Amino acid sequence: VDAPLAWHGVLAPEGVWSGDGRQFAPDSLRFRELPLPLTWQKATNAGHDGSVVVGRIDTIERVDGQMHATGAILMTPEADEVVGLLAEFGKFGVSVDADDAEFEFSEVDDRVTFTSARIASASIVSIPAFAEAYITLGASDGATTAFEPPEGKDEDKDEDEDDVCDPESPAYDEAACEKKKSAPPEFT
């Protein structure tokens, strides 16, 4: 079974105004229990209407006022299209879907500050509200594009499975291991 592709990025910044006059106050964002859906809005529409699930969000962490995230791209036709876009552009915009929100509205300048909001999902979009919000392929450390499941989450792996790259395995085969390591990833 091919491993899904990893992705990483910034779901939303805090303390930064969007182009349309919205912001998440510093330390205002939290999130539902992980994993969460990562969707793609293929055609521009109101909100994130028409979005389809193309991946999952496995981690979210606040780093210097930005909600950094990592996850995996699913193996679906729509997800393959997303991989093509990400490969072409290098990165693509993303926008959070939030609920359980509280906000303050300024009548002086028609701006909205969310003082509390819970991330429920994120959608890959062509024009994100925040220029800082994006996703890109690969692990956050840039080491690989192959997804490494969180510890204890590798449900597809048979624990007794022999590995041609494990010198302790009865199936160890140095030539087969080199071939396996040098094979390009397959996109289905």
mmCIF file of N, CA and C in Angstrom, residues 94-173:
data_model
loop_
_atom_site.group_PDB
_atom_site.id
_atom_site.type_symbol
_atom_site.label_atom_id
_atom_site.label_comp_id
_atom_site.label_asym_id
_atom_site.label_seq_id
_atom_site.Cartn_x
_atom_site.Cartn_y
_atom_site.Cartn_z
ATOM 1 N N VAL A 94 -5.137 28.524 2.238
ATOM 2 C CA VAL A 94 -6.021 27.714 3.068
ATOM 3 C C VAL A 94 -6.810 28.667 3.975
ATOM 4 N N SER A 95 -8.025 28.249 4.307
ATOM 5 C CA SER A 95 -8.904 29.057 5.137
ATOM 6 C C SER A 95 -9.573 28.160 6.161
ATOM 7 N N VAL A 96 -9.611 28.589 7.419
ATOM 8 C CA VAL A 96 -10.208 27.751 8.459
ATOM 9 C C VAL A 96 -11.726 27.901 8.479
ATOM 10 N N ASP A 97 -12.377 26.814 8.841
ATOM 11 C CA ASP A 97 -13.796 26.822 9.192
ATOM 12 C C ASP A 97 -13.814 26.776 10.709
ATOM 13 N N ALA A 98 -14.379 27.808 11.321
ATOM 14 C CA ALA A 98 -14.386 27.879 12.782
ATOM 15 C C ALA A 98 -15.822 27.920 13.298
ATOM 16 N N ASP A 99 -15.997 27.430 14.520
ATOM 17 C CA ASP A 99 -17.296 27.506 15.186
ATOM 18 C C ASP A 99 -17.062 27.961 16.621
ATOM 19 N N ASP A 100 -18.117 27.961 17.424
ATOM 20 C CA ASP A 100 -18.026 28.338 18.834
ATOM 21 C C ASP A 100 -17.220 29.628 18.990
ATOM 22 N N ALA A 101 -17.605 30.643 18.199
ATOM 23 C CA ALA A 101 -16.836 31.877 18.128
ATOM 24 C C ALA A 101 -17.477 33.019 18.921
ATOM 25 N N GLU A 102 -16.624 33.887 19.413
ATOM 26 C CA GLU A 102 -17.029 35.141 20.027
ATOM 27 C C GLU A 102 -16.228 36.230 19.318
ATOM 28 N N PHE A 103 -16.868 37.374 19.102
ATOM 29 C CA PHE A 103 -16.172 38.430 18.375
ATOM 30 C C PHE A 103 -16.617 39.801 18.836
ATOM 31 N N GLU A 104 -15.806 40.782 18.464
ATOM 32 C CA GLU A 104 -16.109 42.188 18.715
ATOM 33 C C GLU A 104 -16.158 42.883 17.370
ATOM 34 N N PHE A 105 -17.169 43.737 17.198
ATOM 35 C CA PHE A 105 -17.335 44.472 15.949
ATOM 36 C C PHE A 105 -17.071 45.944 16.201
ATOM 37 N N SER A 106 -16.234 46.539 15.373
ATOM 38 C CA SER A 106 -15.936 47.964 15.491
ATOM 39 C C SER A 106 -16.788 48.725 14.488
ATOM 40 N N GLU A 107 -17.716 49.531 14.993
ATOM 41 C CA GLU A 107 -18.562 50.333 14.105
ATOM 42 C C GLU A 107 -17.775 51.468 13.464
ATOM 43 N N VAL A 108 -16.645 51.824 14.054
ATOM 44 C CA VAL A 108 -15.821 52.912 13.533
ATOM 45 C C VAL A 108 -15.234 52.545 12.171
ATOM 46 N N ASP A 109 -14.691 51.330 12.067
ATOM 47 C CA ASP A 109 -14.040 50.940 10.808
ATOM 48 C C ASP A 109 -14.585 49.631 10.226
ATOM 49 N N ASP A 110 -15.722 49.146 10.736
ATOM 50 C CA ASP A 110 -16.358 47.918 10.232
ATOM 51 C C ASP A 110 -15.427 46.706 10.244
ATOM 52 N N ARG A 111 -14.623 46.598 11.280
ATOM 53 C CA ARG A 111 -13.711 45.459 11.411
ATOM 54 C C ARG A 111 -14.204 44.516 12.493
ATOM 55 N N VAL A 112 -13.884 43.233 12.308
ATOM 56 C CA VAL A 112 -14.299 42.200 13.249
ATOM 57 C C VAL A 112 -13.059 41.550 13.853
ATOM 58 N N THR A 113 -13.022 41.465 15.174
ATOM 59 C CA THR A 113 -11.950 40.756 15.874
ATOM 60 C C THR A 113 -12.570 39.567 16.589
ATOM 61 N N PHE A 114 -12.153 38.372 16.193
ATOM 62 C CA PHE A 114 -12.603 37.161 16.876
ATOM 63 C C PHE A 114 -11.763 37.011 18.139
ATOM 64 N N THR A 115 -12.430 37.061 19.284
ATOM 65 C CA THR A 115 -11.732 36.947 20.565
ATOM 66 C C THR A 115 -11.622 35.497 21.008
ATOM 67 N N SER A 116 -12.411 34.621 20.382
ATOM 68 C CA SER A 116 -12.371 33.188 20.650
ATOM 69 C C SER A 116 -13.005 32.475 19.463
ATOM 70 N N ALA A 117 -12.377 31.424 18.987
ATOM 71 C CA ALA A 117 -12.926 30.629 17.891
ATOM 72 C C ALA A 117 -12.278 29.253 17.911
ATOM 73 N N ARG A 118 -13.068 28.254 17.512
ATOM 74 C CA ARG A 118 -12.574 26.870 17.503
ATOM 75 C C ARG A 118 -12.477 26.385 16.058
ATOM 76 N N ILE A 119 -11.282 25.948 15.654
ATOM 77 C CA ILE A 119 -11.067 25.416 14.303
ATOM 78 C C ILE A 119 -11.748 24.059 14.206
ATOM 79 N N ALA A 120 -12.639 23.911 13.208
ATOM 80 C CA ALA A 120 -13.358 22.658 12.986
ATOM 81 C C ALA A 120 -12.839 21.934 11.750
ATOM 82 N N SER A 121 -12.268 22.671 10.810
ATOM 83 C CA SER A 121 -11.660 22.107 9.604
ATOM 84 C C SER A 121 -10.931 23.243 8.900
ATOM 85 N N ALA A 122 -10.332 22.929 7.768
ATOM 86 C CA ALA A 122 -9.694 23.951 6.942
ATOM 87 C C ALA A 122 -9.943 23.590 5.490
ATOM 88 N N SER A 123 -10.039 24.598 4.650
ATOM 89 C CA SER A 123 -10.313 24.375 3.236
ATOM 90 C C SER A 123 -9.221 25.018 2.381
ATOM 91 N N ILE A 124 -8.726 24.257 1.427
ATOM 92 C CA ILE A 124 -7.754 24.774 0.462
ATOM 93 C C ILE A 124 -8.539 25.642 -0.518
ATOM 94 N N VAL A 125 -8.130 26.899 -0.652
ATOM 95 C CA VAL A 125 -8.853 27.865 -1.482
ATOM 96 C C VAL A 125 -7.866 28.649 -2.343
ATOM 97 N N SER A 126 -8.372 29.218 -3.432
ATOM 98 C CA SER A 126 -7.480 29.979 -4.310
ATOM 99 C C SER A 126 -7.153 31.360 -3.738
ATOM 100 N N ILE A 127 -8.079 31.953 -2.979
ATOM 101 C CA ILE A 127 -7.832 33.271 -2.401
ATOM 102 C C ILE A 127 -8.138 33.210 -0.906
ATOM 103 N N PRO A 128 -7.118 32.944 -0.078
ATOM 104 C CA PRO A 128 -7.363 32.907 1.367
ATOM 105 C C PRO A 128 -7.551 34.324 1.921
ATOM 106 N N ALA A 129 -8.321 34.437 2.999
ATOM 107 C CA ALA A 129 -8.516 35.742 3.643
ATOM 108 C C ALA A 129 -7.189 36.286 4.175
ATOM 109 N N PHE A 130 -6.328 35.383 4.648
ATOM 110 C CA PHE A 130 -5.027 35.781 5.202
ATOM 111 C C PHE A 130 -3.916 35.327 4.261
ATOM 112 N N ALA A 131 -3.099 36.263 3.819
ATOM 113 C CA ALA A 131 -1.981 35.930 2.927
ATOM 114 C C ALA A 131 -1.006 34.969 3.584
ATOM 115 N N GLU A 132 -0.962 34.956 4.922
ATOM 116 C CA GLU A 132 -0.037 34.094 5.660
ATOM 117 C C GLU A 132 -0.494 32.638 5.722
ATOM 118 N N ALA A 133 -1.734 32.351 5.342
ATOM 119 C CA ALA A 133 -2.306 31.006 5.476
ATOM 120 C C ALA A 133 -2.064 30.198 4.192
ATOM 121 N N TYR A 134 -1.418 29.045 4.336
ATOM 122 C CA TYR A 134 -1.077 28.216 3.175
ATOM 123 C C TYR A 134 -0.834 26.781 3.616
ATOM 124 N N ILE A 135 -0.814 25.877 2.636
ATOM 125 C CA ILE A 135 -0.266 24.542 2.854
ATOM 126 C C ILE A 135 0.682 24.230 1.708
ATOM 127 N N THR A 136 1.590 23.302 1.962
ATOM 128 C CA THR A 136 2.543 22.847 0.967
ATOM 129 C C THR A 136 2.818 21.371 1.219
ATOM 130 N N LEU A 137 3.290 20.675 0.209
ATOM 131 C CA LEU A 137 3.591 19.256 0.356
ATOM 132 C C LEU A 137 4.859 19.054 1.161
ATOM 133 N N GLY A 138 4.928 17.946 1.865
ATOM 134 C CA GLY A 138 6.124 17.564 2.598
ATOM 135 C C GLY A 138 5.937 17.664 4.096
ATOM 136 N N ALA A 139 6.856 17.031 4.790
ATOM 137 C CA ALA A 139 6.867 17.109 6.243
ATOM 138 C C ALA A 139 7.330 18.504 6.643
ATOM 139 N N SER A 140 6.976 18.965 7.822
ATOM 140 C CA SER A 140 7.309 20.328 8.231
ATOM 141 C C SER A 140 8.809 20.561 8.341
ATOM 142 N N ASP A 141 9.578 19.496 8.512
ATOM 143 C CA ASP A 141 11.031 19.659 8.561
ATOM 144 C C ASP A 141 11.656 19.576 7.175
ATOM 145 N N GLY A 142 10.812 19.393 6.145
ATOM 146 C CA GLY A 142 11.282 19.333 4.773
ATOM 147 C C GLY A 142 11.980 18.036 4.409
ATOM 148 N N ALA A 143 11.972 17.049 5.305
ATOM 149 C CA ALA A 143 12.747 15.835 5.094
ATOM 150 C C ALA A 143 12.173 14.921 4.016
ATOM 151 N N THR A 144 10.872 14.860 3.910
ATOM 152 C CA THR A 144 10.285 13.894 2.991
ATOM 153 C C THR A 144 8.860 14.281 2.653
ATOM 154 N N THR A 145 8.334 13.751 1.550
ATOM 155 C CA THR A 145 6.930 13.964 1.237
ATOM 156 C C THR A 145 6.105 12.754 1.628
ATOM 157 N N ALA A 146 6.743 11.716 2.135
ATOM 158 C CA ALA A 146 6.001 10.538 2.589
ATOM 159 C C ALA A 146 5.485 10.798 3.992
ATOM 160 N N PHE A 147 4.242 10.475 4.216
ATOM 161 C CA PHE A 147 3.618 10.706 5.510
ATOM 162 C C PHE A 147 4.078 9.671 6.507
ATOM 163 N N GLU A 148 4.493 10.127 7.669
ATOM 164 C CA GLU A 148 4.828 9.248 8.780
ATOM 165 C C GLU A 148 3.699 9.354 9.781
ATOM 166 N N PRO A 149 2.883 8.305 9.936
ATOM 167 C CA PRO A 149 1.755 8.408 10.854
ATOM 168 C C PRO A 149 2.222 8.651 12.282
ATOM 169 N N PRO A 150 1.390 9.373 13.060
ATOM 170 C CA PRO A 150 1.750 9.557 14.466
ATOM 171 C C PRO A 150 1.882 8.198 15.147
ATOM 172 N N GLU A 151 2.734 8.143 16.142
ATOM 173 C CA GLU A 151 2.971 6.883 16.835
ATOM 174 C C GLU A 151 1.659 6.273 17.303
ATOM 175 N N GLY A 152 1.499 4.968 17.019
ATOM 176 C CA GLY A 152 0.287 4.263 17.405
ATOM 177 C C GLY A 152 -0.848 4.425 16.428
ATOM 178 N N LYS A 153 -0.644 5.184 15.322
ATOM 179 C CA LYS A 153 -1.712 5.443 14.364
ATOM 180 C C LYS A 153 -1.546 4.667 13.070
ATOM 181 N N ASP A 154 -0.542 3.834 12.948
ATOM 182 C CA ASP A 154 -0.291 3.100 11.709
ATOM 183 C C ASP A 154 -1.150 1.843 11.678
ATOM 184 N N GLU A 155 -2.455 2.032 11.392
ATOM 185 C CA GLU A 155 -3.398 0.930 11.455
ATOM 186 C C GLU A 155 -3.256 -0.052 10.295
ATOM 187 N N ASP A 156 -2.692 0.418 9.160
ATOM 188 C CA ASP A 156 -2.587 -0.446 7.985
ATOM 189 C C ASP A 156 -1.411 -1.408 8.066
ATOM 190 N N LYS A 157 -0.453 -1.120 8.934
ATOM 191 C CA LYS A 157 0.752 -1.938 8.980
ATOM 192 C C LYS A 157 0.524 -3.187 9.825
ATOM 193 N N ASP A 158 0.901 -4.310 9.274
ATOM 194 C CA ASP A 158 0.833 -5.575 10.002
ATOM 195 C C ASP A 158 2.094 -5.651 10.851
ATOM 196 N N GLU A 159 1.932 -5.787 12.148
ATOM 197 C CA GLU A 159 3.096 -5.764 13.037
ATOM 198 C C GLU A 159 4.075 -6.893 12.761
ATOM 199 N N ASP A 160 3.615 -7.982 12.163
ATOM 200 C CA ASP A 160 4.498 -9.095 11.859
ATOM 201 C C ASP A 160 5.065 -9.003 10.441
ATOM 202 N N GLU A 161 4.740 -7.904 9.743
ATOM 203 C CA GLU A 161 5.166 -7.745 8.353
ATOM 204 C C GLU A 161 6.692 -7.755 8.255
ATOM 205 N N ASP A 162 7.203 -8.530 7.309
ATOM 206 C CA ASP A 162 8.646 -8.569 7.089
ATOM 207 C C ASP A 162 9.044 -7.365 6.262
ATOM 208 N N ASP A 163 10.197 -6.788 6.569
ATOM 209 C CA ASP A 163 10.660 -5.603 5.876
ATOM 210 C C ASP A 163 12.008 -5.892 5.224
ATOM 211 N N VAL A 164 12.069 -5.667 3.906
ATOM 212 C CA VAL A 164 13.308 -5.934 3.169
ATOM 213 C C VAL A 164 14.421 -4.971 3.579
ATOM 214 N N CYS A 165 14.087 -3.853 4.244
ATOM 215 C CA CYS A 165 15.092 -2.879 4.667
ATOM 216 C C CYS A 165 15.511 -3.034 6.127
ATOM 217 N N ASP A 166 14.911 -3.960 6.853
ATOM 218 C CA ASP A 166 15.230 -4.161 8.261
ATOM 219 C C ASP A 166 16.229 -5.308 8.391
ATOM 220 N N PRO A 167 17.489 -5.009 8.764
ATOM 221 C CA PRO A 167 18.499 -6.066 8.872
ATOM 222 C C PRO A 167 18.110 -7.175 9.853
ATOM 223 N N GLU A 168 17.202 -6.890 10.782
ATOM 224 C CA GLU A 168 16.757 -7.888 11.747
ATOM 225 C C GLU A 168 15.650 -8.790 11.192
ATOM 226 N N SER A 169 15.099 -8.421 10.044
ATOM 227 C CA SER A 169 13.978 -9.168 9.467
ATOM 228 C C SER A 169 14.478 -10.355 8.645
ATOM 229 N N PRO A 170 13.738 -11.457 8.672
ATOM 230 C CA PRO A 170 14.124 -12.592 7.822
ATOM 231 C C PRO A 170 13.997 -12.267 6.328
ATOM 232 N N ALA A 171 13.256 -11.217 5.989
ATOM 233 C CA ALA A 171 13.075 -10.843 4.581
ATOM 234 C C ALA A 171 14.112 -9.817 4.119
ATOM 235 N N TYR A 172 15.094 -9.484 4.977
ATOM 236 C CA TYR A 172 16.086 -8.471 4.630
ATOM 237 C C TYR A 172 16.771 -8.814 3.313
ATOM 238 N N ASP A 173 16.815 -7.809 2.416
ATOM 239 C CA ASP A 173 17.444 -7.965 1.104
ATOM 240 C C ASP A 173 17.992 -6.595 0.728
#
